[in-house]
GROMACS .gro file of C-alpha atoms in nm:
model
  214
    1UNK     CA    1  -4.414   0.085   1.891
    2UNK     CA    2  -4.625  -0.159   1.700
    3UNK     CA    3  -4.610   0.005   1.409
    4UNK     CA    4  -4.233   0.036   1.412
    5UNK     CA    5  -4.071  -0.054   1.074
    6UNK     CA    6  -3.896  -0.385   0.969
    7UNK     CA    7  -3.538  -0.330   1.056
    8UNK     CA    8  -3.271  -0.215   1.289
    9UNK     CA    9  -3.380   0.021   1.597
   10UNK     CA   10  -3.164   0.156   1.821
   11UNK     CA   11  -3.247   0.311   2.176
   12UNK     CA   12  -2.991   0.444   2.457
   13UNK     CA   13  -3.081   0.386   2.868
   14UNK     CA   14  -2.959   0.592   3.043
   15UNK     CA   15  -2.875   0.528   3.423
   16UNK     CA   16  -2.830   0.832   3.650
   17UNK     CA   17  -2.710   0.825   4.008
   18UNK     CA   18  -3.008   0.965   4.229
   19UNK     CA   19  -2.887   1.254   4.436
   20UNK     CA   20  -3.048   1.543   4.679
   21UNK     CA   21  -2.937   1.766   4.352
   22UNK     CA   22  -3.110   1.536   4.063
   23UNK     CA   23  -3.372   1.392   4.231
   24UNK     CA   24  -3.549   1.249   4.544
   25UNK     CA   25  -3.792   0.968   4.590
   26UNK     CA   26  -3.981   0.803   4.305
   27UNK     CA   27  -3.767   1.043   4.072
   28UNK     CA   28  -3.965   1.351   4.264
   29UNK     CA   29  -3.724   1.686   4.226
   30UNK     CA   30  -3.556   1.768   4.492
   31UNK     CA   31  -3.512   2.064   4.677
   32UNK     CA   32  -3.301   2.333   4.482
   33UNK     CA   33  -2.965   2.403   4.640
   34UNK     CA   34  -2.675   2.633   4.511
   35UNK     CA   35  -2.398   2.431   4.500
   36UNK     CA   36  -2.251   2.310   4.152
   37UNK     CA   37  -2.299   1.931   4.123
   38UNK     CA   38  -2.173   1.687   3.830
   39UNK     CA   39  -2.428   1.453   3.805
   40UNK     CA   40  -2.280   1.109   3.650
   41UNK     CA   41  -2.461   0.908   3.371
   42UNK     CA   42  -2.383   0.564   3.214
   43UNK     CA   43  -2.554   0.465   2.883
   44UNK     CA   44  -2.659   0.137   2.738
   45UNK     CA   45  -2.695   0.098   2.429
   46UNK     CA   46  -3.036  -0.181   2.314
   47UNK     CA   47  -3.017  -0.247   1.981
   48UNK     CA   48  -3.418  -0.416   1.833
   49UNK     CA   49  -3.455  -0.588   1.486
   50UNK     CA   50  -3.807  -0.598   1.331
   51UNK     CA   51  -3.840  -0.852   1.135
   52UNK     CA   52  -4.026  -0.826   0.792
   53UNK     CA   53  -3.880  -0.687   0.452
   54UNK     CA   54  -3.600  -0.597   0.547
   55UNK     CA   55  -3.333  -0.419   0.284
   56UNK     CA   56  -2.976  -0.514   0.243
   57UNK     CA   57  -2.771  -0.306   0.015
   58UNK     CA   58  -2.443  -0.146   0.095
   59UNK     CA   59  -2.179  -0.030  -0.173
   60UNK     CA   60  -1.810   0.096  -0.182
   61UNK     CA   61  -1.736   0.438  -0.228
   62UNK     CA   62  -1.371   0.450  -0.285
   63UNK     CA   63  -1.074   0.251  -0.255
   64UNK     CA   64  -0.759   0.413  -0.286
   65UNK     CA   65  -0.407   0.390  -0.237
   66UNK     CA   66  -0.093   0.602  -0.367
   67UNK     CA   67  -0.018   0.504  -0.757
   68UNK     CA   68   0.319   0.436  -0.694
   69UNK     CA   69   0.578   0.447  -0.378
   70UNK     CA   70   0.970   0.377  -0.382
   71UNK     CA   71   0.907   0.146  -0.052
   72UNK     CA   72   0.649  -0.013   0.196
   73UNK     CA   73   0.433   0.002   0.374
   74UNK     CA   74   0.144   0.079   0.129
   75UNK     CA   75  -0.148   0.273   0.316
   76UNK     CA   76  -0.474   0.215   0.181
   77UNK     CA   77  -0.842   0.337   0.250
   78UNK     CA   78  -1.170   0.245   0.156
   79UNK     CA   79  -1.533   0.375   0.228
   80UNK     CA   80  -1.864   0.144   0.309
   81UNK     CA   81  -2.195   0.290   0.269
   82UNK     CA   82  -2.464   0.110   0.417
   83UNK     CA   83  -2.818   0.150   0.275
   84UNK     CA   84  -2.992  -0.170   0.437
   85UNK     CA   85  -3.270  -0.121   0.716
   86UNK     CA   86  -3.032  -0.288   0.953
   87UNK     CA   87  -2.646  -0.253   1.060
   88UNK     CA   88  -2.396  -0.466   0.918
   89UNK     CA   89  -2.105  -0.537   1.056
   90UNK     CA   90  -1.871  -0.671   0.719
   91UNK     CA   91  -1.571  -0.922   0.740
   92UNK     CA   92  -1.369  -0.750   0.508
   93UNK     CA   93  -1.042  -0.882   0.345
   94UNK     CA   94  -0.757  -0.718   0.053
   95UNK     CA   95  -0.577  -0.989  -0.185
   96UNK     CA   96  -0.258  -0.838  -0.294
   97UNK     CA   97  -0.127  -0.950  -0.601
   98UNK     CA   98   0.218  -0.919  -0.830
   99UNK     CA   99   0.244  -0.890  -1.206
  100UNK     CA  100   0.245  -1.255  -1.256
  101UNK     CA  101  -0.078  -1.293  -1.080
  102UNK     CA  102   0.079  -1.494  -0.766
  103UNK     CA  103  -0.073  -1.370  -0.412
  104UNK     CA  104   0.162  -1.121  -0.197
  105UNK     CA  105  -0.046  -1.076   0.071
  106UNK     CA  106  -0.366  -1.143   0.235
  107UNK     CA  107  -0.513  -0.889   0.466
  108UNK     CA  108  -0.805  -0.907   0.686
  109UNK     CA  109  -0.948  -0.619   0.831
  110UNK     CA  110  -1.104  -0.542   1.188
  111UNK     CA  111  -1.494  -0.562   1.133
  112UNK     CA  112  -1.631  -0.294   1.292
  113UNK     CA  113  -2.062  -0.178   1.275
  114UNK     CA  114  -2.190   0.042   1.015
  115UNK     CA  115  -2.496   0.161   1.077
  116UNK     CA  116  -2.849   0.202   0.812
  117UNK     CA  117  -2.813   0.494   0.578
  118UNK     CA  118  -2.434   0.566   0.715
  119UNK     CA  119  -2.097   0.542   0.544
  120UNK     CA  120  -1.758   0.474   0.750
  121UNK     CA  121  -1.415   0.495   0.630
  122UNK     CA  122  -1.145   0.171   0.677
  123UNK     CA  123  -0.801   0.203   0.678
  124UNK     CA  124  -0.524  -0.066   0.628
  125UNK     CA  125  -0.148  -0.149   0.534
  126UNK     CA  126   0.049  -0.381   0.333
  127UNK     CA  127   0.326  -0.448   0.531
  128UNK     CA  128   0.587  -0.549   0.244
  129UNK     CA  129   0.875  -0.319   0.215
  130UNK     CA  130   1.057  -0.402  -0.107
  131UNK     CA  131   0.889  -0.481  -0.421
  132UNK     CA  132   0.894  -0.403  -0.795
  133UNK     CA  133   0.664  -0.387  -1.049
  134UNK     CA  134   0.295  -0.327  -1.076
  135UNK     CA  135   0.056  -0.447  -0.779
  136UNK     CA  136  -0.316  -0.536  -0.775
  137UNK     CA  137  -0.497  -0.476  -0.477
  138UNK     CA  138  -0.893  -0.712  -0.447
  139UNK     CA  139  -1.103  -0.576  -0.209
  140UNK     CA  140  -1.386  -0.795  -0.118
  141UNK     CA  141  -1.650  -0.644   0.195
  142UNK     CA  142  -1.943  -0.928   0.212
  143UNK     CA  143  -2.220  -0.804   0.407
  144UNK     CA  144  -2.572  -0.932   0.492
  145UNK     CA  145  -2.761  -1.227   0.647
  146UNK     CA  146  -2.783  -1.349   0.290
  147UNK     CA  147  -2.427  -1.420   0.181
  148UNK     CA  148  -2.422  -1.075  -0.059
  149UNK     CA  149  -2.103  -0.905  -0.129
  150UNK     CA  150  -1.888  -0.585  -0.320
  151UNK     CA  151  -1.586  -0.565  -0.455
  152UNK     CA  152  -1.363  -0.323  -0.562
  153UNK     CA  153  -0.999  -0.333  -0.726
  154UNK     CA  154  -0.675  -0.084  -0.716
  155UNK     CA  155  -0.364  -0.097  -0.926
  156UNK     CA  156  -0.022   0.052  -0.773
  157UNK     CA  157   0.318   0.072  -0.828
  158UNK     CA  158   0.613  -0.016  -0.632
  159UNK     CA  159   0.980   0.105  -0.791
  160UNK     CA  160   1.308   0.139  -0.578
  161UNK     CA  161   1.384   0.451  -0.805
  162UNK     CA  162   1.671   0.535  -0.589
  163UNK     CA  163   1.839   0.207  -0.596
  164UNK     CA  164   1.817   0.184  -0.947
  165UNK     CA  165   1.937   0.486  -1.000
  166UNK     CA  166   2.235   0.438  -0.808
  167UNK     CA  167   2.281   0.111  -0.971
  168UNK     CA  168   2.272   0.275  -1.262
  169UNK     CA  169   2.538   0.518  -1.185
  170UNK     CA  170   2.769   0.241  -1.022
  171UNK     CA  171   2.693   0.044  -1.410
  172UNK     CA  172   2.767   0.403  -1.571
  173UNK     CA  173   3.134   0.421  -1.380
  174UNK     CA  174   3.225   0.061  -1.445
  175UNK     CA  175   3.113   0.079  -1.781
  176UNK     CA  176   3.360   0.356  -1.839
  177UNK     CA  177   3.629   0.221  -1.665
  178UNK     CA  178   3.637  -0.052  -1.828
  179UNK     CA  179   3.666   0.153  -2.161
  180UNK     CA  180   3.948   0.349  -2.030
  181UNK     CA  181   4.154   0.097  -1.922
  182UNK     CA  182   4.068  -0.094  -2.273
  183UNK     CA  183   4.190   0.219  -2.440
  184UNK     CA  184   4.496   0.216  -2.268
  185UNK     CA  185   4.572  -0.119  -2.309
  186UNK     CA  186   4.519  -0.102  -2.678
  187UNK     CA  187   4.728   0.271  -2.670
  188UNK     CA  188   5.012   0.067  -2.542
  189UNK     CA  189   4.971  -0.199  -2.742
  190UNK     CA  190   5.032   0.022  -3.052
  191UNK     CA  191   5.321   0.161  -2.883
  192UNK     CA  192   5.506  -0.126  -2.862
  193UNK     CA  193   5.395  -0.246  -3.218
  194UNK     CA  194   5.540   0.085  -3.314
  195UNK     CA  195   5.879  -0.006  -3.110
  196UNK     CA  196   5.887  -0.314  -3.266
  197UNK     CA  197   5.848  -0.198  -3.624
  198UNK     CA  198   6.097   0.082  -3.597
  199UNK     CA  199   6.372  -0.190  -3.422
  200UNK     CA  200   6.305  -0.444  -3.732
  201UNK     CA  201   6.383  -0.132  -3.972
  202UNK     CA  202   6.731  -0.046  -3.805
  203UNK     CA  203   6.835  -0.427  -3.822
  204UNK     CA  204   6.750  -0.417  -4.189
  205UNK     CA  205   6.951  -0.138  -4.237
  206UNK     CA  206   7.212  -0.250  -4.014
  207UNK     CA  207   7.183  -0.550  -4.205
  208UNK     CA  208   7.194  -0.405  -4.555
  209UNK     CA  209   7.508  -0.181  -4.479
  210UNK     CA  210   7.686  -0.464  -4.368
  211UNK     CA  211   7.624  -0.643  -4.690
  212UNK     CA  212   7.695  -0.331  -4.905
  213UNK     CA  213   8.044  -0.292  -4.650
  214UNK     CA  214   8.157  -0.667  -4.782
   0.00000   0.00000   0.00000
């Protein structure tokens, strides 16, 4: 229409095989029969922008991921909402960083269409199995025919708790060990200082009865 508002329209043809059951001539009905027919139909879809003042405004609704995992992959989601006049269709990407700020991973994620006044959900994974240590996850989902962009940021964890714990144990068992055979070492020691002690005291008495015998 002429009066159609600035922004995105969207209409569906649809194309349907002409049979004796859906239809003669010129689209005229045909004549009714009883048996059941499946009447095929393939759509189009036409998608019309009206230019004007056109709105462009979308914002993230959540970003999440779990707040700490033993191992990879990390799963993470994230929701768009769209509240421009037209569709946008964002190349979105997630910087993964460590503690020390260094980059563990870029990902880029399929852009798909979000239509005006809708909100779609995005899923991902970081593909890294071991780590340690806090993460930081940058989302960044630019949008628009004018350069804008959101962001959004995430902080997760990433501890081998089971390997540490069994290091740990393995440390523990060494550790002990070690003291045990120390202790026995020094027990033995002090038995043969003992030995020693009590031979040195026979041959100085042996020693002095010989001098007393003269």
């Amino acid at each position: 229409p002429k009066d159609a508002l600035p922004g995105g329209h969207y209409a569906v043809i649809l194309h349907t095989v002409a049979t004796p059951q859906t239809g003669g001539k010129k689209g005229q009905p045909a004549q009714a029969q009883t048996a059941s027919v499946v009447s095929p139909k393939v759509g189009t879809l036409v998608y019309v922008t009206v230019e004007g003042d056109v709105r462009e405004e979308a914002f993230i609704r959540s970003f999440t991921a779990p707040s700490w995992v033993e191992f990879g992959p990390v799963d993470m989601k994230y929701t768009v909402e769209n509240l421009s006049d037209i569709h946008i269709t964002p190349q979105t990407s997630i910087v993964v960083k460590n503690i020390f700020g260094r980059i563990v991973d870029t990902i880029a994620i399929e852009p798909l269409n979000i239509f005006p006044y809708s909100t779609r959900g995005f899923t991902t994974t970081l593909d890294k199995v071991w780590g340690f240590g806090p993460y930081r996850a940058f989302l960044t989902v630019p949008y628009g025919t004018s350069g804008k962009m959101v962001r959004a940021s995430l902080m997760f964890w990433m501890i081998p708790y089971t390997l540490i714990l069994a290091a740990l144990v393995i440390l523990a068992a060494l550790l002990a060990i070690g003291i045990a055979v120390r202790r026995h070492i020094e027990h033995r020691s002090n038995l043969s200082t003992k030995r020693i002690e009590v031979l040195e005291e026979r041959i100085h008495e042996l020693e002095g009865k010989k001098q007393d015998g003269k």
